Short mmCIF file of N, CA and C in Angstrom, two decimals:
data_model
loop_
_atom_site.label_atom_id
_atom_site.label_comp_id
_atom_site.label_asym_id
_atom_site.label_seq_id
_atom_site.Cartn_x
_atom_site.Cartn_y
_atom_site.Cartn_z
N UNK A 1 2.82 -1.85 25.80
CA UNK A 1 3.12 -2.47 24.53
C UNK A 1 4.47 -2.00 24.03
N UNK A 2 5.15 -2.85 23.34
CA UNK A 2 6.43 -2.46 22.78
C UNK A 2 6.26 -2.07 21.33
N UNK A 3 7.14 -1.23 20.90
CA UNK A 3 7.12 -0.82 19.49
C UNK A 3 8.49 -1.13 18.91
N UNK A 4 8.54 -1.19 17.60
CA UNK A 4 9.81 -1.38 16.93
C UNK A 4 10.05 -0.22 15.99
N UNK A 5 11.29 0.03 15.73
CA UNK A 5 11.63 1.14 14.84
C UNK A 5 11.18 0.83 13.42
N UNK A 6 10.76 1.85 12.72
CA UNK A 6 10.29 1.69 11.34
C UNK A 6 11.41 1.25 10.41
N UNK A 7 12.64 1.44 10.84
CA UNK A 7 13.76 1.10 9.97
C UNK A 7 14.18 -0.35 10.12
N UNK A 8 13.59 -1.09 11.04
CA UNK A 8 13.92 -2.49 11.24
C UNK A 8 13.57 -3.27 9.98
N UNK A 9 14.57 -3.89 9.34
CA UNK A 9 14.36 -4.56 8.06
C UNK A 9 13.43 -5.75 8.18
N UNK A 10 13.42 -6.44 9.32
CA UNK A 10 12.56 -7.61 9.46
C UNK A 10 11.12 -7.23 9.71
N UNK A 11 10.88 -6.11 10.32
CA UNK A 11 9.52 -5.65 10.59
C UNK A 11 9.37 -4.23 10.06
N UNK A 12 9.10 -4.11 8.77
CA UNK A 12 9.00 -2.76 8.21
C UNK A 12 7.86 -1.98 8.86
N UNK A 13 8.03 -0.68 8.96
CA UNK A 13 7.01 0.17 9.56
C UNK A 13 5.94 0.54 8.57
N UNK A 14 6.10 1.68 7.96
CA UNK A 14 5.10 2.20 7.03
C UNK A 14 4.97 1.30 5.81
N UNK A 15 3.79 1.27 5.24
CA UNK A 15 3.55 0.55 3.98
C UNK A 15 4.50 1.12 2.94
N UNK A 16 5.05 0.29 2.05
CA UNK A 16 6.01 0.79 1.05
C UNK A 16 5.50 1.96 0.21
N UNK A 17 4.24 1.95 -0.20
CA UNK A 17 3.67 3.05 -0.99
C UNK A 17 3.65 4.33 -0.15
N UNK A 18 3.29 4.20 1.12
CA UNK A 18 3.25 5.37 1.99
C UNK A 18 4.66 5.88 2.27
N UNK A 19 5.61 4.96 2.49
CA UNK A 19 7.00 5.37 2.70
C UNK A 19 7.52 6.14 1.49
N UNK A 20 7.17 5.67 0.30
CA UNK A 20 7.57 6.35 -0.94
C UNK A 20 6.95 7.75 -1.00
N UNK A 21 5.68 7.86 -0.60
CA UNK A 21 5.00 9.16 -0.61
C UNK A 21 5.67 10.12 0.37
N UNK A 22 6.06 9.62 1.55
CA UNK A 22 6.74 10.47 2.52
C UNK A 22 8.06 10.98 1.96
N UNK A 23 8.81 10.09 1.33
CA UNK A 23 10.09 10.52 0.73
C UNK A 23 9.86 11.57 -0.36
N UNK A 24 8.85 11.35 -1.18
CA UNK A 24 8.55 12.29 -2.27
C UNK A 24 8.17 13.67 -1.73
N UNK A 25 7.56 13.70 -0.55
CA UNK A 25 7.16 14.96 0.06
C UNK A 25 8.27 15.58 0.92
N UNK A 26 9.41 14.89 0.99
CA UNK A 26 10.50 15.38 1.83
C UNK A 26 10.25 15.16 3.31
N UNK A 27 9.44 14.15 3.62
CA UNK A 27 9.06 13.87 5.01
C UNK A 27 9.65 12.56 5.52
N UNK A 28 10.81 12.17 4.98
CA UNK A 28 11.38 10.89 5.37
C UNK A 28 11.66 10.77 6.86
N UNK A 29 11.81 11.92 7.56
CA UNK A 29 12.04 11.85 9.01
C UNK A 29 10.85 11.21 9.74
N UNK A 30 9.66 11.26 9.12
CA UNK A 30 8.49 10.62 9.73
C UNK A 30 8.62 9.10 9.72
N UNK A 31 9.39 8.56 8.79
CA UNK A 31 9.59 7.11 8.75
C UNK A 31 10.25 6.61 10.04
N UNK A 32 11.21 7.37 10.54
CA UNK A 32 11.90 6.99 11.77
C UNK A 32 10.99 7.11 12.99
N UNK A 33 9.94 7.92 12.89
CA UNK A 33 9.01 8.11 14.01
C UNK A 33 7.79 7.21 13.90
N UNK A 34 7.70 6.45 12.80
CA UNK A 34 6.59 5.52 12.62
C UNK A 34 6.71 4.40 13.64
N UNK A 35 5.59 4.05 14.24
CA UNK A 35 5.58 2.97 15.23
C UNK A 35 4.79 1.78 14.69
N UNK A 36 5.32 0.60 14.94
CA UNK A 36 4.64 -0.64 14.57
C UNK A 36 4.27 -1.37 15.85
N UNK A 37 3.04 -1.84 15.93
CA UNK A 37 2.56 -2.54 17.10
C UNK A 37 2.27 -4.00 16.77
N UNK A 38 2.50 -4.90 17.73
CA UNK A 38 2.22 -6.32 17.47
C UNK A 38 0.72 -6.60 17.34
N UNK A 39 -0.09 -5.78 17.97
CA UNK A 39 -1.54 -5.92 17.88
C UNK A 39 -2.06 -4.85 16.92
N UNK A 40 -3.14 -5.14 16.24
CA UNK A 40 -3.71 -4.19 15.27
C UNK A 40 -4.14 -2.89 15.94
N UNK A 41 -3.97 -1.81 15.20
CA UNK A 41 -4.44 -0.49 15.62
C UNK A 41 -5.45 -0.03 14.58
N UNK A 42 -6.33 -0.96 14.18
CA UNK A 42 -7.31 -0.74 13.13
C UNK A 42 -8.34 0.34 13.48
N UNK A 43 -8.71 0.40 14.75
CA UNK A 43 -9.70 1.39 15.17
C UNK A 43 -9.00 2.52 15.91
N UNK A 44 -9.67 3.65 16.02
CA UNK A 44 -9.10 4.79 16.75
C UNK A 44 -8.86 4.41 18.21
N UNK A 45 -9.78 3.67 18.81
CA UNK A 45 -9.62 3.26 20.22
C UNK A 45 -8.41 2.35 20.39
N UNK A 46 -8.21 1.39 19.47
CA UNK A 46 -7.05 0.51 19.54
C UNK A 46 -5.76 1.31 19.38
N UNK A 47 -5.75 2.24 18.46
CA UNK A 47 -4.55 3.05 18.23
C UNK A 47 -4.23 3.92 19.45
N UNK A 48 -5.24 4.57 20.01
CA UNK A 48 -5.02 5.44 21.18
C UNK A 48 -4.50 4.63 22.37
N UNK A 49 -5.06 3.44 22.57
CA UNK A 49 -4.62 2.58 23.67
C UNK A 49 -3.17 2.14 23.47
N UNK A 50 -2.81 1.76 22.25
CA UNK A 50 -1.45 1.31 21.95
C UNK A 50 -0.44 2.44 22.10
N UNK A 51 -0.79 3.62 21.64
CA UNK A 51 0.12 4.77 21.68
C UNK A 51 0.19 5.37 23.07
N UNK A 52 -0.95 5.33 23.79
CA UNK A 52 -1.04 5.96 25.10
C UNK A 52 -1.39 7.43 24.98
N UNK A 53 -2.25 7.76 24.00
CA UNK A 53 -2.66 9.15 23.80
C UNK A 53 -4.18 9.25 23.93
N UNK A 54 -4.67 10.48 23.88
CA UNK A 54 -6.12 10.71 23.91
C UNK A 54 -6.74 10.21 22.61
N UNK A 55 -7.97 9.73 22.69
CA UNK A 55 -8.68 9.25 21.51
C UNK A 55 -8.77 10.34 20.44
N UNK A 56 -8.96 11.59 20.87
CA UNK A 56 -9.09 12.71 19.91
C UNK A 56 -7.77 13.03 19.20
N UNK A 57 -6.64 12.46 19.66
CA UNK A 57 -5.35 12.68 19.00
C UNK A 57 -5.12 11.70 17.84
N UNK A 58 -6.06 10.81 17.60
CA UNK A 58 -5.98 9.90 16.48
C UNK A 58 -6.66 10.57 15.29
N UNK A 59 -6.03 10.51 14.13
CA UNK A 59 -6.63 11.04 12.91
C UNK A 59 -7.17 9.87 12.11
N UNK A 60 -8.49 9.80 12.00
CA UNK A 60 -9.11 8.76 11.18
C UNK A 60 -9.15 9.25 9.73
N UNK A 61 -8.81 8.36 8.80
CA UNK A 61 -8.89 8.64 7.36
C UNK A 61 -10.05 7.83 6.81
N UNK A 62 -11.16 8.50 6.52
CA UNK A 62 -12.39 7.81 6.14
C UNK A 62 -12.79 8.18 4.72
N UNK A 63 -13.11 7.17 3.94
CA UNK A 63 -13.54 7.40 2.55
C UNK A 63 -15.06 7.32 2.47
N UNK A 64 -15.63 8.35 1.86
CA UNK A 64 -17.07 8.41 1.62
C UNK A 64 -17.31 8.45 0.13
N UNK A 65 -18.47 7.97 -0.28
CA UNK A 65 -18.89 8.09 -1.67
C UNK A 65 -19.84 9.28 -1.72
N UNK A 66 -19.43 10.31 -2.43
CA UNK A 66 -20.20 11.54 -2.54
C UNK A 66 -20.72 11.62 -3.96
N UNK A 67 -22.02 11.34 -4.11
CA UNK A 67 -22.61 11.21 -5.45
C UNK A 67 -21.77 10.23 -6.28
N UNK A 68 -21.31 9.17 -5.64
CA UNK A 68 -20.55 8.12 -6.31
C UNK A 68 -19.06 8.41 -6.46
N UNK A 69 -18.60 9.58 -6.04
CA UNK A 69 -17.19 9.95 -6.17
C UNK A 69 -16.53 9.85 -4.79
N UNK A 70 -15.40 9.14 -4.68
CA UNK A 70 -14.73 9.02 -3.39
C UNK A 70 -14.20 10.36 -2.87
N UNK A 71 -14.41 10.59 -1.57
CA UNK A 71 -13.90 11.77 -0.88
C UNK A 71 -13.30 11.29 0.43
N UNK A 72 -12.13 11.80 0.77
CA UNK A 72 -11.47 11.46 2.02
C UNK A 72 -11.84 12.49 3.08
N UNK A 73 -12.26 12.01 4.25
CA UNK A 73 -12.54 12.90 5.37
C UNK A 73 -11.58 12.53 6.50
N UNK A 74 -10.83 13.50 6.97
CA UNK A 74 -9.92 13.32 8.10
C UNK A 74 -10.64 13.82 9.35
N UNK A 75 -10.79 12.93 10.34
CA UNK A 75 -11.58 13.24 11.53
C UNK A 75 -10.84 12.79 12.78
N UNK A 76 -10.99 13.53 13.87
CA UNK A 76 -10.37 13.10 15.12
C UNK A 76 -11.04 11.83 15.62
N UNK A 77 -10.28 11.01 16.31
CA UNK A 77 -10.73 9.69 16.73
C UNK A 77 -11.88 9.66 17.71
N UNK A 78 -12.15 10.76 18.38
CA UNK A 78 -13.24 10.79 19.36
C UNK A 78 -14.56 11.23 18.74
N UNK A 79 -14.55 11.62 17.49
CA UNK A 79 -15.74 12.17 16.85
C UNK A 79 -16.22 11.31 15.70
N UNK A 80 -17.47 11.54 15.33
CA UNK A 80 -18.06 10.87 14.17
C UNK A 80 -18.33 11.91 13.09
N UNK A 81 -18.25 11.48 11.84
CA UNK A 81 -18.53 12.36 10.71
C UNK A 81 -20.04 12.51 10.56
N UNK A 82 -20.49 13.74 10.41
CA UNK A 82 -21.89 14.04 10.13
C UNK A 82 -22.03 14.08 8.61
N UNK A 83 -22.59 13.00 8.03
CA UNK A 83 -22.64 12.91 6.56
C UNK A 83 -23.50 14.02 5.96
N UNK A 84 -24.47 14.53 6.69
CA UNK A 84 -25.28 15.64 6.19
C UNK A 84 -24.42 16.89 6.04
N UNK A 85 -23.52 17.12 6.99
CA UNK A 85 -22.62 18.28 6.91
C UNK A 85 -21.64 18.12 5.74
N UNK A 86 -21.18 16.90 5.50
CA UNK A 86 -20.30 16.63 4.35
C UNK A 86 -21.07 16.92 3.07
N UNK A 87 -22.31 16.43 3.01
CA UNK A 87 -23.15 16.64 1.83
C UNK A 87 -23.31 18.13 1.56
N UNK A 88 -23.61 18.90 2.59
CA UNK A 88 -23.78 20.35 2.44
C UNK A 88 -22.47 21.01 2.02
N UNK A 89 -21.36 20.61 2.64
CA UNK A 89 -20.04 21.19 2.34
C UNK A 89 -19.68 21.01 0.87
N UNK A 90 -20.03 19.83 0.32
CA UNK A 90 -19.67 19.51 -1.06
C UNK A 90 -20.78 19.80 -2.06
N UNK A 91 -21.95 20.20 -1.59
CA UNK A 91 -23.07 20.44 -2.49
C UNK A 91 -23.50 19.17 -3.20
N UNK A 92 -23.43 18.06 -2.49
CA UNK A 92 -23.74 16.75 -3.08
C UNK A 92 -25.19 16.36 -2.81
N UNK A 93 -25.67 15.44 -3.62
CA UNK A 93 -27.01 14.89 -3.41
C UNK A 93 -26.99 13.81 -2.34
N UNK A 94 -25.97 12.93 -2.39
CA UNK A 94 -25.93 11.79 -1.49
C UNK A 94 -24.51 11.51 -1.02
N UNK A 95 -24.37 11.21 0.27
CA UNK A 95 -23.08 10.85 0.85
C UNK A 95 -23.27 9.58 1.66
N UNK A 96 -22.45 8.57 1.36
CA UNK A 96 -22.50 7.31 2.10
C UNK A 96 -21.07 6.85 2.37
N UNK A 97 -20.92 5.95 3.35
CA UNK A 97 -19.61 5.35 3.60
C UNK A 97 -19.25 4.50 2.41
N UNK A 98 -18.02 4.59 1.95
CA UNK A 98 -17.57 3.78 0.81
C UNK A 98 -17.37 2.33 1.26
N UNK A 99 -17.65 1.43 0.37
CA UNK A 99 -17.44 0.01 0.63
C UNK A 99 -15.93 -0.29 0.63
N UNK A 100 -15.57 -1.40 1.27
CA UNK A 100 -14.16 -1.77 1.44
C UNK A 100 -13.40 -1.85 0.11
N UNK A 101 -14.06 -2.38 -0.94
CA UNK A 101 -13.37 -2.49 -2.22
C UNK A 101 -13.11 -1.13 -2.84
N UNK A 102 -14.02 -0.18 -2.63
CA UNK A 102 -13.83 1.19 -3.14
C UNK A 102 -12.69 1.87 -2.38
N UNK A 103 -12.63 1.65 -1.06
CA UNK A 103 -11.56 2.23 -0.25
C UNK A 103 -10.21 1.73 -0.77
N UNK A 104 -10.08 0.42 -0.96
CA UNK A 104 -8.81 -0.15 -1.42
C UNK A 104 -8.47 0.33 -2.83
N UNK A 105 -9.47 0.36 -3.71
CA UNK A 105 -9.25 0.80 -5.09
C UNK A 105 -8.82 2.27 -5.14
N UNK A 106 -9.44 3.10 -4.32
CA UNK A 106 -9.16 4.53 -4.31
C UNK A 106 -7.82 4.86 -3.67
N UNK A 107 -7.57 4.25 -2.50
CA UNK A 107 -6.40 4.62 -1.71
C UNK A 107 -5.20 3.70 -1.91
N UNK A 108 -5.47 2.43 -2.22
CA UNK A 108 -4.39 1.45 -2.28
C UNK A 108 -4.16 0.78 -0.93
N UNK A 109 -5.00 1.09 0.05
CA UNK A 109 -4.83 0.55 1.40
C UNK A 109 -6.16 -0.04 1.89
N UNK A 110 -6.05 -0.96 2.85
CA UNK A 110 -7.24 -1.57 3.44
C UNK A 110 -7.78 -0.68 4.56
N UNK A 111 -9.08 -0.77 4.80
CA UNK A 111 -9.70 -0.06 5.92
C UNK A 111 -8.95 -0.44 7.20
N UNK A 112 -8.68 0.55 8.03
CA UNK A 112 -7.93 0.32 9.26
C UNK A 112 -6.47 0.67 9.12
N UNK A 113 -6.02 0.91 7.88
CA UNK A 113 -4.63 1.28 7.66
C UNK A 113 -4.47 2.43 6.69
N UNK A 114 -5.58 3.08 6.33
CA UNK A 114 -5.55 4.16 5.34
C UNK A 114 -4.85 5.39 5.92
N UNK A 115 -3.75 5.82 5.31
CA UNK A 115 -3.08 7.04 5.77
C UNK A 115 -3.80 8.28 5.22
N UNK A 116 -3.46 9.45 5.73
CA UNK A 116 -4.14 10.68 5.29
C UNK A 116 -3.68 11.18 3.92
N UNK A 117 -2.59 10.66 3.39
CA UNK A 117 -2.11 11.02 2.06
C UNK A 117 -1.24 9.89 1.54
N UNK A 118 -0.77 10.00 0.28
CA UNK A 118 0.02 8.93 -0.31
C UNK A 118 -0.86 7.85 -0.92
N UNK A 119 -2.01 8.26 -1.43
CA UNK A 119 -2.98 7.31 -1.99
C UNK A 119 -2.70 6.99 -3.45
N UNK A 120 -3.30 5.91 -3.91
CA UNK A 120 -3.18 5.47 -5.30
C UNK A 120 -3.78 6.49 -6.25
N UNK A 121 -4.90 7.09 -5.88
CA UNK A 121 -5.56 8.08 -6.72
C UNK A 121 -5.71 9.39 -5.95
N UNK A 122 -5.89 10.47 -6.67
CA UNK A 122 -6.08 11.78 -6.06
C UNK A 122 -7.57 11.96 -5.77
N UNK A 123 -7.88 12.30 -4.54
CA UNK A 123 -9.27 12.53 -4.16
C UNK A 123 -9.39 13.88 -3.47
N UNK A 124 -10.60 14.36 -3.42
CA UNK A 124 -10.87 15.57 -2.65
C UNK A 124 -10.74 15.20 -1.17
N UNK A 125 -10.18 16.11 -0.37
CA UNK A 125 -9.94 15.83 1.04
C UNK A 125 -10.53 16.93 1.91
N UNK A 126 -11.29 16.52 2.91
CA UNK A 126 -11.83 17.43 3.91
C UNK A 126 -11.21 17.05 5.25
N UNK A 127 -10.76 18.03 6.02
CA UNK A 127 -10.20 17.78 7.35
C UNK A 127 -11.03 18.56 8.36
N UNK A 128 -11.53 17.86 9.36
CA UNK A 128 -12.31 18.53 10.38
C UNK A 128 -11.40 19.38 11.27
N UNK A 129 -11.87 20.57 11.60
CA UNK A 129 -11.09 21.51 12.42
C UNK A 129 -10.71 20.95 13.78
N UNK A 130 -11.44 19.95 14.26
CA UNK A 130 -11.16 19.38 15.58
C UNK A 130 -9.73 18.84 15.67
N UNK A 131 -9.15 18.48 14.55
CA UNK A 131 -7.77 17.98 14.55
C UNK A 131 -6.78 19.05 15.01
N UNK A 132 -7.12 20.31 14.79
CA UNK A 132 -6.21 21.41 15.13
C UNK A 132 -6.12 21.68 16.63
N UNK A 133 -6.92 20.98 17.43
CA UNK A 133 -6.91 21.18 18.88
C UNK A 133 -5.67 20.58 19.55
N UNK A 134 -4.86 19.84 18.78
CA UNK A 134 -3.70 19.15 19.34
C UNK A 134 -2.40 19.63 18.70
N UNK A 135 -1.31 19.47 19.44
CA UNK A 135 0.01 19.78 18.90
C UNK A 135 0.46 18.69 17.94
N UNK A 136 0.07 17.45 18.24
CA UNK A 136 0.44 16.29 17.44
C UNK A 136 -0.76 15.36 17.35
N UNK A 137 -0.98 14.78 16.17
CA UNK A 137 -1.98 13.73 16.01
C UNK A 137 -1.27 12.51 15.43
N UNK A 138 -1.90 11.37 15.57
CA UNK A 138 -1.36 10.10 15.07
C UNK A 138 -2.27 9.57 13.98
N UNK A 139 -1.69 9.14 12.88
CA UNK A 139 -2.46 8.63 11.75
C UNK A 139 -1.87 7.30 11.29
N UNK A 140 -2.69 6.52 10.59
CA UNK A 140 -2.24 5.23 10.05
C UNK A 140 -1.13 5.46 9.03
N UNK A 141 -0.18 4.53 9.02
CA UNK A 141 0.95 4.62 8.09
C UNK A 141 0.84 3.57 6.99
N UNK A 142 -0.40 3.23 6.62
CA UNK A 142 -0.62 2.34 5.49
C UNK A 142 -0.91 0.89 5.84
N UNK A 143 -0.79 0.53 7.13
CA UNK A 143 -1.13 -0.82 7.57
C UNK A 143 -1.94 -0.72 8.85
N UNK A 144 -2.66 -1.79 9.23
CA UNK A 144 -3.42 -1.77 10.49
C UNK A 144 -2.53 -1.88 11.73
N UNK A 145 -1.22 -1.97 11.55
CA UNK A 145 -0.30 -2.11 12.68
C UNK A 145 0.64 -0.92 12.85
N UNK A 146 0.56 0.06 11.96
CA UNK A 146 1.52 1.16 12.00
C UNK A 146 0.85 2.52 12.05
N UNK A 147 1.47 3.43 12.80
CA UNK A 147 0.99 4.80 12.93
C UNK A 147 2.19 5.74 12.92
N UNK A 148 1.92 7.01 12.65
CA UNK A 148 2.98 8.01 12.68
C UNK A 148 2.44 9.30 13.27
N UNK A 149 3.30 10.08 13.95
CA UNK A 149 2.88 11.36 14.52
C UNK A 149 3.15 12.49 13.53
N UNK A 150 2.26 13.49 13.55
CA UNK A 150 2.43 14.65 12.68
C UNK A 150 1.68 15.83 13.28
N UNK A 151 2.20 17.03 13.05
CA UNK A 151 1.50 18.24 13.48
C UNK A 151 0.25 18.39 12.61
N UNK A 152 -0.89 18.71 13.20
CA UNK A 152 -2.14 18.80 12.43
C UNK A 152 -2.09 19.74 11.23
N UNK A 153 -1.46 20.90 11.37
CA UNK A 153 -1.40 21.83 10.23
C UNK A 153 -0.57 21.25 9.10
N UNK A 154 0.48 20.52 9.44
CA UNK A 154 1.31 19.86 8.44
C UNK A 154 0.51 18.74 7.77
N UNK A 155 -0.25 18.01 8.55
CA UNK A 155 -1.11 16.95 8.03
C UNK A 155 -2.10 17.51 7.01
N UNK A 156 -2.77 18.58 7.36
CA UNK A 156 -3.76 19.21 6.48
C UNK A 156 -3.09 19.68 5.19
N UNK A 157 -1.92 20.30 5.33
CA UNK A 157 -1.21 20.80 4.15
C UNK A 157 -0.80 19.66 3.21
N UNK A 158 -0.20 18.61 3.76
CA UNK A 158 0.28 17.51 2.91
C UNK A 158 -0.87 16.69 2.32
N UNK A 159 -2.00 16.67 3.00
CA UNK A 159 -3.17 15.96 2.47
C UNK A 159 -3.90 16.81 1.43
N UNK A 160 -3.56 18.10 1.35
CA UNK A 160 -4.26 18.99 0.43
C UNK A 160 -5.72 19.16 0.84
N UNK A 161 -5.94 19.18 2.13
CA UNK A 161 -7.31 19.19 2.67
C UNK A 161 -7.87 20.60 2.84
N UNK A 162 -9.17 20.68 2.70
CA UNK A 162 -9.91 21.89 3.04
C UNK A 162 -10.35 21.73 4.49
N UNK A 163 -10.11 22.75 5.32
CA UNK A 163 -10.56 22.70 6.72
C UNK A 163 -12.06 22.98 6.78
N UNK A 164 -12.78 22.09 7.44
CA UNK A 164 -14.24 22.19 7.51
C UNK A 164 -14.72 21.77 8.89
N UNK A 165 -15.99 21.99 9.15
CA UNK A 165 -16.64 21.51 10.36
C UNK A 165 -17.67 20.47 9.95
N UNK A 166 -17.27 19.19 10.02
CA UNK A 166 -18.16 18.12 9.57
C UNK A 166 -18.36 17.04 10.63
N UNK A 167 -18.01 17.31 11.89
CA UNK A 167 -18.23 16.30 12.90
C UNK A 167 -19.64 16.43 13.48
N UNK A 168 -20.13 15.32 13.96
CA UNK A 168 -21.44 15.32 14.60
C UNK A 168 -21.36 16.17 15.86
N UNK A 169 -22.39 16.95 16.08
CA UNK A 169 -22.45 17.79 17.26
C UNK A 169 -23.24 17.06 18.35
N UNK A 170 -22.82 17.23 19.60
CA UNK A 170 -23.55 16.62 20.73
C UNK A 170 -24.91 17.25 20.85
N UNK A 171 -25.88 16.44 21.18
CA UNK A 171 -27.26 16.95 21.31
C UNK A 171 -27.45 17.69 22.60
#
């Protein structure tokens, strides 16, 4: 697959809100490393195939409703979130996947393009430790067609995430 530079005026890379967030954080160099694909990279498997990386090198940004309050969970693409572990981590009564309208309202982005930071509202963020197993991970850049590379520790820091163990364990 071919990619285009994020600076191409006809085919912008990162979502404008996310690009603004990167600039505000002093991370504008990530804009030049953002990749845009002609086919959607909405799922972790689609993103890994397009990039040519391991599935676990994809950072999924997932919104959950925790006692009705949105919480962002950053998880590696090869793993699933254990909602019971999230519930325990947060001391919540109930944890469910947020509906698409809640995701858009909370983050400003559609499911499949939610970046790990640069959201419309401030939410609590949990990052699974599995992300730290890589030198670089790839995350959505605000659209279902764009991704950017970042060091996991930098990702966790800029997302303001607490490092936790919330992935499902193999039986």
